[in-house]
PDB file of C-alpha atoms (C1' of nucleotides) in Angstrom:
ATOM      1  CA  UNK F1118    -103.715  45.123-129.016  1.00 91.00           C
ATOM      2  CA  UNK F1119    -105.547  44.887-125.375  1.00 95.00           C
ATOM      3  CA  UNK F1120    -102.827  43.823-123.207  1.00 97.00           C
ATOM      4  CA  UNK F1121    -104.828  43.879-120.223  1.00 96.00           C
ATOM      5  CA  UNK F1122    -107.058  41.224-121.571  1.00 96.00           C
ATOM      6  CA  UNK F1123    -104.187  39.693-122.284  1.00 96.00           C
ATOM      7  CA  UNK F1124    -103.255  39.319-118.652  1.00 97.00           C
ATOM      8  CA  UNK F1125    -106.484  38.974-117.525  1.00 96.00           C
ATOM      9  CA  UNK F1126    -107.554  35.937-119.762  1.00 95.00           C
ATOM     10  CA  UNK F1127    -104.083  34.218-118.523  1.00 96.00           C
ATOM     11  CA  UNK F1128    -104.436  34.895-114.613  1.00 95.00           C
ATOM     12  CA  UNK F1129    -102.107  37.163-114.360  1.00 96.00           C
ATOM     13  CA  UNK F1130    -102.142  40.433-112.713  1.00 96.00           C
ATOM     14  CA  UNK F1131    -101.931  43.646-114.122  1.00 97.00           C
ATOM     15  CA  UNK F1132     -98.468  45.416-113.560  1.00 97.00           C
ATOM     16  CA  UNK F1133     -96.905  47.898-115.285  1.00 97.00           C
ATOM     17  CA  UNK F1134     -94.341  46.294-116.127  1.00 98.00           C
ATOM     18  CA  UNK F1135     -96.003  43.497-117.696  1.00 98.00           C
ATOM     19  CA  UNK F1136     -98.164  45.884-119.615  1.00 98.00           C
ATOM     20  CA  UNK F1137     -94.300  47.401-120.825  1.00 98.00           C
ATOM     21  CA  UNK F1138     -92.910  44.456-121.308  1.00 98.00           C
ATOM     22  CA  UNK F1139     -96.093  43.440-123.655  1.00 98.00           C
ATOM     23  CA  UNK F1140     -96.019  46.290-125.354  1.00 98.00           C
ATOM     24  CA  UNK F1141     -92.019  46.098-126.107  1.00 98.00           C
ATOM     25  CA  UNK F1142     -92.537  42.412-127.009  1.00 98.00           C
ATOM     26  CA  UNK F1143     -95.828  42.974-129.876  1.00 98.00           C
ATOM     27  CA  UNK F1144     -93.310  46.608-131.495  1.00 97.00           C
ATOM     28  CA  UNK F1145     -90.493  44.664-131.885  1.00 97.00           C
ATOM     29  CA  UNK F1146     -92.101  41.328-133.121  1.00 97.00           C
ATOM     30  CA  UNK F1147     -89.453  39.031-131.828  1.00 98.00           C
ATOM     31  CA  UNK F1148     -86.997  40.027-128.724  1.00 98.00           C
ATOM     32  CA  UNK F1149     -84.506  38.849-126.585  1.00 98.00           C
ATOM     33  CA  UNK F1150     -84.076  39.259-122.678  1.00 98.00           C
ATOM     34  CA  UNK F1151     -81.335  41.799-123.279  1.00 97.00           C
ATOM     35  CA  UNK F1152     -82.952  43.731-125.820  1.00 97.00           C
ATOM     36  CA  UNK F1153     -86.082  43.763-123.866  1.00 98.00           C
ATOM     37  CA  UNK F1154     -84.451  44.981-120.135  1.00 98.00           C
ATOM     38  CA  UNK F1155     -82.270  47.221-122.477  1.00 97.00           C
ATOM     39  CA  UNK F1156     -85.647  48.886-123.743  1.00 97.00           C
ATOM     40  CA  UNK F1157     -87.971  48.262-120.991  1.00 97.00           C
ATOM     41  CA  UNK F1158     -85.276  50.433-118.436  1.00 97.00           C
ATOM     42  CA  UNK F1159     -86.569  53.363-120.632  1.00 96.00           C
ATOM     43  CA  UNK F1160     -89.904  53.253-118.939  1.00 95.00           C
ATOM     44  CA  UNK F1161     -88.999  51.536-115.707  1.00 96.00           C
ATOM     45  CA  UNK F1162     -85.463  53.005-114.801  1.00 95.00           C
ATOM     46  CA  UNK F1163     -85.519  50.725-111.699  1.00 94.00           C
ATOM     47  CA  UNK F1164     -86.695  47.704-112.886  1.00 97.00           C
ATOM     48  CA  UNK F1165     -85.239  44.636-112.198  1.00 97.00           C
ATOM     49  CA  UNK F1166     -83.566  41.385-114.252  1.00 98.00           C
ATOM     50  CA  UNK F1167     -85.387  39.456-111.856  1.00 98.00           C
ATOM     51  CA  UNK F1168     -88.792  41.245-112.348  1.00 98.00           C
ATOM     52  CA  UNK F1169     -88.349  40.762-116.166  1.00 98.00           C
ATOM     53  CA  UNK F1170     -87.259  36.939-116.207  1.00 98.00           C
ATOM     54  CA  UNK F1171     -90.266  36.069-113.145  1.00 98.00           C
ATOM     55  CA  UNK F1172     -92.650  37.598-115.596  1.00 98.00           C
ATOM     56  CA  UNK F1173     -91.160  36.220-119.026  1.00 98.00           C
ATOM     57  CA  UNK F1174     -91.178  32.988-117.296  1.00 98.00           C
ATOM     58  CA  UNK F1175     -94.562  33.697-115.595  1.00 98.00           C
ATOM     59  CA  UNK F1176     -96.079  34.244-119.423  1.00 98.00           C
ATOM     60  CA  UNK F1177     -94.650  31.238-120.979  1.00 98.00           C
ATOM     61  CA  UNK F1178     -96.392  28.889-118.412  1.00 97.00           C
ATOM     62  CA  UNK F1179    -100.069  30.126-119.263  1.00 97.00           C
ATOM     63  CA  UNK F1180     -98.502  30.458-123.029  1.00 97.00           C
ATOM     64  CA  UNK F1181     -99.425  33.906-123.390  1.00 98.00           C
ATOM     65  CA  UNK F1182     -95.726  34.109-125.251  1.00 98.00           C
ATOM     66  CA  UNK F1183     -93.813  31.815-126.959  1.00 98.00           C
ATOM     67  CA  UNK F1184     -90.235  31.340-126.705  1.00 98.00           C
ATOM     68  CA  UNK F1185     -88.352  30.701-130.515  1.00 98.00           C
ATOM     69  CA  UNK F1186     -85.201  28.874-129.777  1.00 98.00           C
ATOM     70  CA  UNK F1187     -83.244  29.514-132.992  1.00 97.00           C
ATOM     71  CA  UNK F1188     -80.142  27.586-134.049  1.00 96.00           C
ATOM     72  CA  UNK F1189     -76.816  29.306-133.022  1.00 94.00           C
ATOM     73  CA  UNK F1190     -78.301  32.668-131.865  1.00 96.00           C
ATOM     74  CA  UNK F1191     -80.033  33.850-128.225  1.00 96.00           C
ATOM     75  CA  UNK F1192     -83.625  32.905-127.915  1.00 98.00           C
ATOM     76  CA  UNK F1193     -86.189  35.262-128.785  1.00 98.00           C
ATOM     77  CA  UNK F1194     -89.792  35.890-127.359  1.00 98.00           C
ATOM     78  CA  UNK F1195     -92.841  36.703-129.432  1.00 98.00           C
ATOM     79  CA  UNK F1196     -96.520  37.005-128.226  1.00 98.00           C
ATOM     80  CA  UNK F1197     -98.008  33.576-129.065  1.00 97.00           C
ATOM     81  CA  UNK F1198    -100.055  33.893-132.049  1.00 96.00           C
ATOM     82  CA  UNK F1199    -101.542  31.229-134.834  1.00 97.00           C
ATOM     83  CA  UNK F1200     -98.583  28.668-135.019  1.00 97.00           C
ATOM     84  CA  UNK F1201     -96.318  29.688-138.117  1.00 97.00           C
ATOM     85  CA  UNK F1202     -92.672  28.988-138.887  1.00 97.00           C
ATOM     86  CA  UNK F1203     -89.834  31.724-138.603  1.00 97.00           C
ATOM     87  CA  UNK F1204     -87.200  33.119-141.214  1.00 97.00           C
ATOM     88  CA  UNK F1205     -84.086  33.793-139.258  1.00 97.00           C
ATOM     89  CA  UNK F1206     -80.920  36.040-140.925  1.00 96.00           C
ATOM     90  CA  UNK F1207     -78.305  35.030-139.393  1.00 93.00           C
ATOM     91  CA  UNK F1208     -76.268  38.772-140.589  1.00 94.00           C
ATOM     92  CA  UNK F1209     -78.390  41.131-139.249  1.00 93.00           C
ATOM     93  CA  UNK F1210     -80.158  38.910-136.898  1.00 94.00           C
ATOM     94  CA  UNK F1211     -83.705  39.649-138.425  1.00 95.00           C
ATOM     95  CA  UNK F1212     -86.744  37.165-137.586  1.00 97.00           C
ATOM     96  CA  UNK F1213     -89.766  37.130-139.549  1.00 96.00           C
ATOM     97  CA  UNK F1214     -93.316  35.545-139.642  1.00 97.00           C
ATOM     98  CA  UNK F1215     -94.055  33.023-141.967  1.00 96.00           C
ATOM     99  CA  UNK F1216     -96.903  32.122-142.761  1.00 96.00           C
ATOM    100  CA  UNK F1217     -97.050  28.146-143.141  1.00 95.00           C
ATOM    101  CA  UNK F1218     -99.094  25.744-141.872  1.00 96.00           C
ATOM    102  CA  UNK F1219     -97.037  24.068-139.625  1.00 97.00           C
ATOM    103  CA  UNK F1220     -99.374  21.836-137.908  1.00 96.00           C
ATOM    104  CA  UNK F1221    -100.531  19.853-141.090  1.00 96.00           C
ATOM    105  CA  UNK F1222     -96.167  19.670-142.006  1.00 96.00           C
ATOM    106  CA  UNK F1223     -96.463  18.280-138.281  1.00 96.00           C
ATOM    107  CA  UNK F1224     -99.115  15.303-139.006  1.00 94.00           C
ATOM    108  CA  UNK F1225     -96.623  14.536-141.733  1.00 92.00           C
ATOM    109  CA  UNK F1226     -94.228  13.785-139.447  1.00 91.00           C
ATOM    110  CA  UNK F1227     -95.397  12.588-136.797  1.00 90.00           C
ATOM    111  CA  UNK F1228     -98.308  10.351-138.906  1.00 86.00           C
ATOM    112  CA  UNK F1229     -97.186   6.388-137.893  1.00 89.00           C
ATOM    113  CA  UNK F1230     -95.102   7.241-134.882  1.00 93.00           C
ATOM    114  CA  UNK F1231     -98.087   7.267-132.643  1.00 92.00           C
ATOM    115  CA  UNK F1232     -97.080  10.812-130.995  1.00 96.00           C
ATOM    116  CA  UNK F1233     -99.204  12.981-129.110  1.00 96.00           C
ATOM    117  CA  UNK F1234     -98.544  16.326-130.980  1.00 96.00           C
ATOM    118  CA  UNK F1235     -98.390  19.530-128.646  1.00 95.00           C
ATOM    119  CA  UNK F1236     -96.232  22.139-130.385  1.00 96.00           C
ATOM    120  CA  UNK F1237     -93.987  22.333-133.901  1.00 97.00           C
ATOM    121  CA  UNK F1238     -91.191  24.625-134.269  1.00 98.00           C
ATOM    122  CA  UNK F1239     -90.415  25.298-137.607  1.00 98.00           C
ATOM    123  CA  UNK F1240     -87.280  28.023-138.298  1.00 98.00           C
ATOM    124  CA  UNK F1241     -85.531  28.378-141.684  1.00 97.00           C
ATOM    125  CA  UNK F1242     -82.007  30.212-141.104  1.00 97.00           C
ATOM    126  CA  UNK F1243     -80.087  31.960-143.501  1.00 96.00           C
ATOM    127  CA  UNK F1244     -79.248  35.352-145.224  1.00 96.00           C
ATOM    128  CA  UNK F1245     -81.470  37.940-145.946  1.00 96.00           C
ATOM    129  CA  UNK F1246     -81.873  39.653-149.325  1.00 95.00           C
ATOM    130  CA  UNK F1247     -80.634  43.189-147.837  1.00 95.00           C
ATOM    131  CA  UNK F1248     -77.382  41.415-146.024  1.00 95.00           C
ATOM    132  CA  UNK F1249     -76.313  39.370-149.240  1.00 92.00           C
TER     133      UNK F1249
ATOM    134  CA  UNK K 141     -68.593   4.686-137.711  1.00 93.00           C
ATOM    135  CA  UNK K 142     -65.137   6.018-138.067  1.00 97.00           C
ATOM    136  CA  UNK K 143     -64.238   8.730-135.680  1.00 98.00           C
ATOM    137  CA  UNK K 144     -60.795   9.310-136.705  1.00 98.00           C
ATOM    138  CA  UNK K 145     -61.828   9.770-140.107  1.00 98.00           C
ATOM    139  CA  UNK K 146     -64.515  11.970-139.255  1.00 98.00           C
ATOM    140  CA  UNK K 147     -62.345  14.092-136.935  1.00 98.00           C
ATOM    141  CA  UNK K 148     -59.536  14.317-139.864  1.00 98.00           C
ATOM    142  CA  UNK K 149     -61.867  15.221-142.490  1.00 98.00           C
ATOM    143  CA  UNK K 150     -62.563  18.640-140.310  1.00 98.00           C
ATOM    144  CA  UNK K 151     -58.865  19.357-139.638  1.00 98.00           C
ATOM    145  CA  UNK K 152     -59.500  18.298-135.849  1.00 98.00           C
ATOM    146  CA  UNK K 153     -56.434  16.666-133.715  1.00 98.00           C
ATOM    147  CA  UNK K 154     -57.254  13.089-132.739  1.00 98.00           C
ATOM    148  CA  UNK K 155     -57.189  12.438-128.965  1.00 98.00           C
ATOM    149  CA  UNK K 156     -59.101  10.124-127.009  1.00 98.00           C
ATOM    150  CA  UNK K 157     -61.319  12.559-125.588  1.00 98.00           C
ATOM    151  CA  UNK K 158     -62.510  13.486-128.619  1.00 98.00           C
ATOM    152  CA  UNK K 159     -63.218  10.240-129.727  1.00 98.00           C
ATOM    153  CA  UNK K 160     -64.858   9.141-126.645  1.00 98.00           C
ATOM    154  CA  UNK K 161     -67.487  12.289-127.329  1.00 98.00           C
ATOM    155  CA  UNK K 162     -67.776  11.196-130.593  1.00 98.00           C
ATOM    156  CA  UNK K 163     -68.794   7.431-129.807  1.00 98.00           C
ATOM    157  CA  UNK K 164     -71.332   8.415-126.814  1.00 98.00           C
ATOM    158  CA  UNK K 165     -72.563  10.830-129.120  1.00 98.00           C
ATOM    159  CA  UNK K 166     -73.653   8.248-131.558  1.00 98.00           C
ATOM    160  CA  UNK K 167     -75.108   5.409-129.701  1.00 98.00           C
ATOM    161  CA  UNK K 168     -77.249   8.142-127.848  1.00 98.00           C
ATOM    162  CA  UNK K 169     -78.353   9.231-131.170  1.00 97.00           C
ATOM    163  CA  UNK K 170     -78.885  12.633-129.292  1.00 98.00           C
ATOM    164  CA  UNK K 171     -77.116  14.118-126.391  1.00 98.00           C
ATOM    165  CA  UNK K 172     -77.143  16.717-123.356  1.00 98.00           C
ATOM    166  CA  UNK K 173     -73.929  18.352-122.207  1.00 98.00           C
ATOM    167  CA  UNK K 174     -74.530  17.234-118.569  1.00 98.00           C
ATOM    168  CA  UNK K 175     -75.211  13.498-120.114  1.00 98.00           C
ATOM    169  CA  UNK K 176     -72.496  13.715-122.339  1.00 98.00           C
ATOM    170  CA  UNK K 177     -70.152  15.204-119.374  1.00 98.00           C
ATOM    171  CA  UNK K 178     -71.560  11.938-117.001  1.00 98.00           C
ATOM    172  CA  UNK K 179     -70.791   9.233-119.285  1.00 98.00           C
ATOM    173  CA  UNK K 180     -67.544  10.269-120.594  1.00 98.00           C
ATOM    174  CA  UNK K 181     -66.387  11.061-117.140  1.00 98.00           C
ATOM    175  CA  UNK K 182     -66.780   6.845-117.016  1.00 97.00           C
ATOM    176  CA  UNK K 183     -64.050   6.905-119.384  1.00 97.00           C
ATOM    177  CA  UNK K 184     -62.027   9.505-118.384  1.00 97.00           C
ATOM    178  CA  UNK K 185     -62.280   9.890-114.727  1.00 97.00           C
ATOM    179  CA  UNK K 186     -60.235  13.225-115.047  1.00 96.00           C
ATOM    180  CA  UNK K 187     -62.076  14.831-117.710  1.00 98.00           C
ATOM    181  CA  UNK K 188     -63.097  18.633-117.285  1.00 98.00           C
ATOM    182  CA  UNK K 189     -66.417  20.149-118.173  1.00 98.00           C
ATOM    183  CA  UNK K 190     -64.313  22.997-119.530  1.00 98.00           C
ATOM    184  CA  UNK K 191     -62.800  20.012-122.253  1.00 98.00           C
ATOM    185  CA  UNK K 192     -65.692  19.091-123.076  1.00 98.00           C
ATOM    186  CA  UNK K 193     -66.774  22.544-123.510  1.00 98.00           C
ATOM    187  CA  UNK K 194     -64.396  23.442-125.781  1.00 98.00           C
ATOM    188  CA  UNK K 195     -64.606  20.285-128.096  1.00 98.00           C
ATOM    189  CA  UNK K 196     -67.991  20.389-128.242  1.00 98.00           C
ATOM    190  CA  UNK K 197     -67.653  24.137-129.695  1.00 98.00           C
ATOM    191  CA  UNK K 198     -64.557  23.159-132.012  1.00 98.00           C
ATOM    192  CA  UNK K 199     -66.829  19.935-134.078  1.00 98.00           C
ATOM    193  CA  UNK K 200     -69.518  22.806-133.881  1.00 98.00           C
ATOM    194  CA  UNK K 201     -67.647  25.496-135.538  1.00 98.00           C
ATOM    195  CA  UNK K 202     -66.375  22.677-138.135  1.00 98.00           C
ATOM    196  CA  UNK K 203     -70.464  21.398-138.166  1.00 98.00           C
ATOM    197  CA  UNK K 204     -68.920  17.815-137.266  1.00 98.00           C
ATOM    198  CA  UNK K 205     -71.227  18.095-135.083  1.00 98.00           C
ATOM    199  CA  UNK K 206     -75.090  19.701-134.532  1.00 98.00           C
ATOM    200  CA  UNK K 207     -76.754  21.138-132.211  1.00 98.00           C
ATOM    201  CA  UNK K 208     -80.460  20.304-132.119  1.00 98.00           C
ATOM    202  CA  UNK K 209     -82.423  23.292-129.950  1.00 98.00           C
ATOM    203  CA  UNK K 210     -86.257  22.230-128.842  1.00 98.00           C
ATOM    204  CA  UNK K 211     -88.712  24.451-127.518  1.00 96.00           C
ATOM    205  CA  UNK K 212     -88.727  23.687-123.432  1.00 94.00           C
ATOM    206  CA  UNK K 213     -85.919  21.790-123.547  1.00 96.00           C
ATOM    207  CA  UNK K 214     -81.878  21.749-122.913  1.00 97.00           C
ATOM    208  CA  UNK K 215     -79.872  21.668-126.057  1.00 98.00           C
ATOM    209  CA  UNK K 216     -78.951  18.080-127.470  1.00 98.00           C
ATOM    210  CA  UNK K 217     -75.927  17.705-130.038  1.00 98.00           C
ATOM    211  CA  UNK K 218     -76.125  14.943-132.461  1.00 98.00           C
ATOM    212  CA  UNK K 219     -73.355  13.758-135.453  1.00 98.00           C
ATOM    213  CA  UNK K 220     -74.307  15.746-138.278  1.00 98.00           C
ATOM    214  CA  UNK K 221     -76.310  13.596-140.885  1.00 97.00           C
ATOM    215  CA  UNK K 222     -78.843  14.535-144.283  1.00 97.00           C
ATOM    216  CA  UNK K 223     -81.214  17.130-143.281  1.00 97.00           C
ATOM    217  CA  UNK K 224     -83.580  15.572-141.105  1.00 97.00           C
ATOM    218  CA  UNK K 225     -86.709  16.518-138.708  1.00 97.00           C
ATOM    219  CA  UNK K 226     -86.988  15.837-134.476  1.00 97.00           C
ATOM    220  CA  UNK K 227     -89.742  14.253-132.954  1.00 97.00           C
ATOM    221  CA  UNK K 228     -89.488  15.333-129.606  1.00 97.00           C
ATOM    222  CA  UNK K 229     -91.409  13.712-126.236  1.00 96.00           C
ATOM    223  CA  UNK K 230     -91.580  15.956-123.765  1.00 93.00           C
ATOM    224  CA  UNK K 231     -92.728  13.936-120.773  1.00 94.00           C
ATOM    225  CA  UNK K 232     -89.621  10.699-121.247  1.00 93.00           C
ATOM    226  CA  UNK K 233     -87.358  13.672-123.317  1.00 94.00           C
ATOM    227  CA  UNK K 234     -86.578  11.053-125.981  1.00 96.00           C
ATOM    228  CA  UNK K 235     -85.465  12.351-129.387  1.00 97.00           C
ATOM    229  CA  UNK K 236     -86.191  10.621-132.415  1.00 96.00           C
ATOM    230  CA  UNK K 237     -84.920  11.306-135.664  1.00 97.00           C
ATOM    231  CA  UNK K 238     -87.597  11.589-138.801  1.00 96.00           C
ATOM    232  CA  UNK K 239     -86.773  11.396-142.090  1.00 96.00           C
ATOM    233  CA  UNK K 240     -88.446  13.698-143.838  1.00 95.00           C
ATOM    234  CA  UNK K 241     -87.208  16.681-146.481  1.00 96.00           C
ATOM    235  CA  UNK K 242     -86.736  19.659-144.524  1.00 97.00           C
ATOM    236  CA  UNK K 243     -84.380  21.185-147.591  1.00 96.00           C
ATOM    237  CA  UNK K 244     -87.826  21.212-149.251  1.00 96.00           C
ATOM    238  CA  UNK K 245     -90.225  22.715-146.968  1.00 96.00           C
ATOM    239  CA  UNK K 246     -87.586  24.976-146.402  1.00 96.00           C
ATOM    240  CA  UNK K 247     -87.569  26.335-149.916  1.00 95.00           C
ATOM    241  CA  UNK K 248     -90.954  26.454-149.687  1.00 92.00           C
ATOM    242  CA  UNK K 249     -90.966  29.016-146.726  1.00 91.00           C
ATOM    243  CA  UNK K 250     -88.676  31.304-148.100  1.00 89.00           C
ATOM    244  CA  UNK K 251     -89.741  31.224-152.486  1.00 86.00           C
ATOM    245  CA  UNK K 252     -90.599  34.721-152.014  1.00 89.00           C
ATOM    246  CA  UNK K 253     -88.620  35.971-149.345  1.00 93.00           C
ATOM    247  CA  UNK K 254     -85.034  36.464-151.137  1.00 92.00           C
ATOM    248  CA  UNK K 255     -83.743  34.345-148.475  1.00 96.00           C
ATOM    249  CA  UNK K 256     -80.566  32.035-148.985  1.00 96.00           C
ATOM    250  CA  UNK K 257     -80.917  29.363-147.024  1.00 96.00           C
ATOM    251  CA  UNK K 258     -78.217  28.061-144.783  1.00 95.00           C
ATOM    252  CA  UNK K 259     -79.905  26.205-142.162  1.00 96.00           C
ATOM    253  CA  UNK K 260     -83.515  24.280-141.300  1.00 97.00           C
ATOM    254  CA  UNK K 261     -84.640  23.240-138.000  1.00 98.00           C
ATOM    255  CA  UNK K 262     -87.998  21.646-137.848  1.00 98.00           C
ATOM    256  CA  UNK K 263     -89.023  19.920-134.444  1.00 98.00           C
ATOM    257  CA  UNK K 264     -92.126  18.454-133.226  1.00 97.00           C
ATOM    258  CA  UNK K 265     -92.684  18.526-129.662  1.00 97.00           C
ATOM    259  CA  UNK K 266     -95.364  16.088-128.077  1.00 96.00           C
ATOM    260  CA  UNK K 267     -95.837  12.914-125.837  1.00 96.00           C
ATOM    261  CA  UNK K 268     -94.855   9.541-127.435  1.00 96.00           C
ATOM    262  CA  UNK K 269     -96.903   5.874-127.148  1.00 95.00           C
ATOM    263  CA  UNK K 270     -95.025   4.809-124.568  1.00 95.00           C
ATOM    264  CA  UNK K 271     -95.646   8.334-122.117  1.00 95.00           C
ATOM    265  CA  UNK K 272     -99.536   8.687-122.967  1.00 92.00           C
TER     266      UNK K 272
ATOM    267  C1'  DG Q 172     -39.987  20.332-132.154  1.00 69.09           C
ATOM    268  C1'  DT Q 173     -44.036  22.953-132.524  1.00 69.09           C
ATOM    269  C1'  DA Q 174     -48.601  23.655-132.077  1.00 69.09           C
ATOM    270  C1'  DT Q 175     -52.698  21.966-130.003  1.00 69.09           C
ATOM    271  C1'  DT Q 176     -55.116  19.967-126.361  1.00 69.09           C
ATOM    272  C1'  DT Q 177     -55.976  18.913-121.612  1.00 69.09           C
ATOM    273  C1'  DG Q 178     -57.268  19.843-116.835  1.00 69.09           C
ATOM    274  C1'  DC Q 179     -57.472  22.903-113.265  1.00 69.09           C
ATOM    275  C1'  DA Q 180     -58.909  27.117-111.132  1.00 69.09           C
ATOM    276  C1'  DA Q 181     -60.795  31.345-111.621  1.00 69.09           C
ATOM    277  C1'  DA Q 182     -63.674  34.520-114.201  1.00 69.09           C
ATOM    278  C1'  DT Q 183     -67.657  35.632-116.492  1.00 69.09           C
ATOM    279  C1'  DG Q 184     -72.450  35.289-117.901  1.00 69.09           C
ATOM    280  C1'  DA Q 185     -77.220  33.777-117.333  1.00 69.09           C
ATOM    281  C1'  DT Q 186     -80.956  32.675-114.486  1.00 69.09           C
ATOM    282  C1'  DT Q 187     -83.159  31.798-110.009  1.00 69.09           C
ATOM    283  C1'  DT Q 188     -84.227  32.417-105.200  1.00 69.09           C
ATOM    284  C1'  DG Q 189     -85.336  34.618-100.641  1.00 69.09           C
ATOM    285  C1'  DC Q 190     -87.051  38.264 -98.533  1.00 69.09           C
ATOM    286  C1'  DA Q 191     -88.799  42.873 -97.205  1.00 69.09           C
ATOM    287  C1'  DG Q 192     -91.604  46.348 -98.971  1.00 69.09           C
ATOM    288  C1'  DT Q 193     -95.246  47.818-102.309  1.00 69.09           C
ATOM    289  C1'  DG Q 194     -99.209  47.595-105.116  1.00 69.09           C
ATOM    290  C1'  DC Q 195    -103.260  45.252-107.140  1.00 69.09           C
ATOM    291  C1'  DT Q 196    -108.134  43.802-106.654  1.00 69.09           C
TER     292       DT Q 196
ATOM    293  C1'  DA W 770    -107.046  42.723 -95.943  1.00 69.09           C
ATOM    294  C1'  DG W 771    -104.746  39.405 -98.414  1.00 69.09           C
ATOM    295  C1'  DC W 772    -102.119  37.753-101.909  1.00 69.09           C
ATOM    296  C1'  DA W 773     -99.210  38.606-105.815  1.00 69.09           C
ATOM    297  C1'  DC W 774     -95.597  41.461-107.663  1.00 69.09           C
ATOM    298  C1'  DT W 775     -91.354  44.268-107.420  1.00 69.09           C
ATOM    299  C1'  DG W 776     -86.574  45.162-106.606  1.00 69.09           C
ATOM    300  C1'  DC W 777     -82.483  44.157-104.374  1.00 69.09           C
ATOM    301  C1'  DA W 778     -78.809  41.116-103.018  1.00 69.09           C
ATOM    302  C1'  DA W 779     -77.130  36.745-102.887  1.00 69.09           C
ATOM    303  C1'  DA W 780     -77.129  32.120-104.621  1.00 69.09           C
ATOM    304  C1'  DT W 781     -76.965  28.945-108.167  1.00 69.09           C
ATOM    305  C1'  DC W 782     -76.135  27.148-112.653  1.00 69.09           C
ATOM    306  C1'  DA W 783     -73.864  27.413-117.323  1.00 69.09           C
ATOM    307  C1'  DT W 784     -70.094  28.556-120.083  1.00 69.09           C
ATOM    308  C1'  DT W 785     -65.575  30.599-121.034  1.00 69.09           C
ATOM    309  C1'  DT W 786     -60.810  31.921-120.221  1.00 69.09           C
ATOM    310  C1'  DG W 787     -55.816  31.754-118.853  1.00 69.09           C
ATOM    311  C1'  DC W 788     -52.186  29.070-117.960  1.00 69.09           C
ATOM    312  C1'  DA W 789     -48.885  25.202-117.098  1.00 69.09           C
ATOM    313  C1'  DA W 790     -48.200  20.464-118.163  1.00 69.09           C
ATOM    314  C1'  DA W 791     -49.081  16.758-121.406  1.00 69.09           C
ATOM    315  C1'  DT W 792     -49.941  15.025-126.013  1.00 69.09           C
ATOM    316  C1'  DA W 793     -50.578  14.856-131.137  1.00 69.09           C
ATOM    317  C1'  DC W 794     -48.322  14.883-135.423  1.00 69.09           C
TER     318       DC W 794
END
DNA sequence: GTATTTGCAAATGATTTGCAGTGCT
DNA sequence: AGCACTGCAAATCATTTGCAAATAC
C-alpha cells in the first residue's frame, strides 16, 4: 500500500510519523489510540500523544481513516476502505471485515424517511469460534 | 411505562433519581449524558454528575438500559427495546428509531464465521428532511 | 438494622490547546 | 522562505473513586 499517495491525495503532508502511524494502522487492520502510541513509540521513541491524536484526528476529517465505534469496547481506527460491516469478539477483542453490502441494507432503512444518507455503521458483536 | 417495575425486574433499588433518569430517558427517546445530567438537575437541583454516572453504568451492566454509539457523535442511552436500527441526522443530531430486523442481518453477517452473536448495532448516519 | 445509594471532593483518564522549535515542499 | 508538523507542558473535558451522611427495604 502507497501511503504517501495516501497523504498526498488527502492534503496532508508527508511526516514520518504519519507514514508510521499508516503503516501500524493497514498491519494491524483495526487499532486503538493506545495500541497504536504503544507500537508507534517503537519507531518514534519521542513521539508524542498529541502528535498521534492531531494526526488521527487530522485523517478522519479528509476520511482517509475511519473511526469504528463498537458497543462497550474503545474505538478502533481502520484505513477507510469500501464500506463493509464489522464482526466484533467481545473475549479476545478481535475485529474483522465483513464483507456486506451495507449501503443497499442502508436504502432499506432509510427508504420513506426522506434521509440524506452519508455513512452506515454496521457491527455484529459477539464470541468468536476460538474464545467459545 | 412503569419504572419501578422495570427497575425491580433488574434487582435495582428504587429511588427517585433513578426514576427521574428513567422517565427523561423515555420521552427523549434517546439521550446524552450532559442532556440527561441538565434536565434531571431540574428535578433534583442537588444531583451529582458522579450519580448519574454511576446509575447510568448500574441499568447498563443489568442492560435496563442501552447505549447507542454513532460514528461522529457523543454516546446516547436509550430504554432497551426489540432489536432495532438508528437513523441518525448529523446536522439537527436527532435520533430516530427504525424498525427493521437487525437479529437477521446479523445472522446473515456471521453464517460462516462461527460467531455467536450477542449484540447488533446498525446505524445510519445522514441529514434528515427537515436539515437538507 | 443492614446494605445500597447519594452527593461531594478529589483522583484518574482521555483529549485538546498553545507555543517554541523543526522539517517539509 | 513560508507554512505545517512535532513535542512538550499545561489546560480542559470526561469518568471514576472514596467516604460520610441519607435512604431503601
Amino acid at each position: 500500500m502507497n501511503y504517501e499517495l495516501l497523504l498526498k491525495q488527502n492534503n496532508l503532508k508527508i511526516t514520518p510519523q504519519r507514514l508510521g502511524i499508516l503503516q501500524l494502522m493497514h498491519e494491524a487492520g483495526h487499532i486503538s489510540i493506545e495500541e497504536l502510541f504503544a507500537s508507534i513509540k517503537k519507531q518514534f521513541s519521542s513521539i508524542s500523544l498529541a502528535t498521534l491524536y492531531k494526526n488521527i484526528n487530522a485523517m478522519l476529517e479528509t476520511s482517509l481513516i475511519k473511526e469504528v465505534k463498537a458497543p462497550e469496547v474503545k474505538a478502533r481506527y481502520e484505513i477507510s476502505k469500501t464500506p463493509h460491516a464489522h464482526l466484533v469478539c467481545h473475549v479476545c477483542g478481535e475485529f474483522k471485515d465483513i464483507h456486506f453490502d451495507v449501503v443497499h441494507v442502508a436504502h432499506t432503512i432509510a427508504d420513506t424517511s426522506g434521509y440524506t444518507i452519508n455513512d452506515t455503521s454496521l457491527i455484529v458483536s459477539g464470541t468468536c469460534p476460538k474464545c467459545q
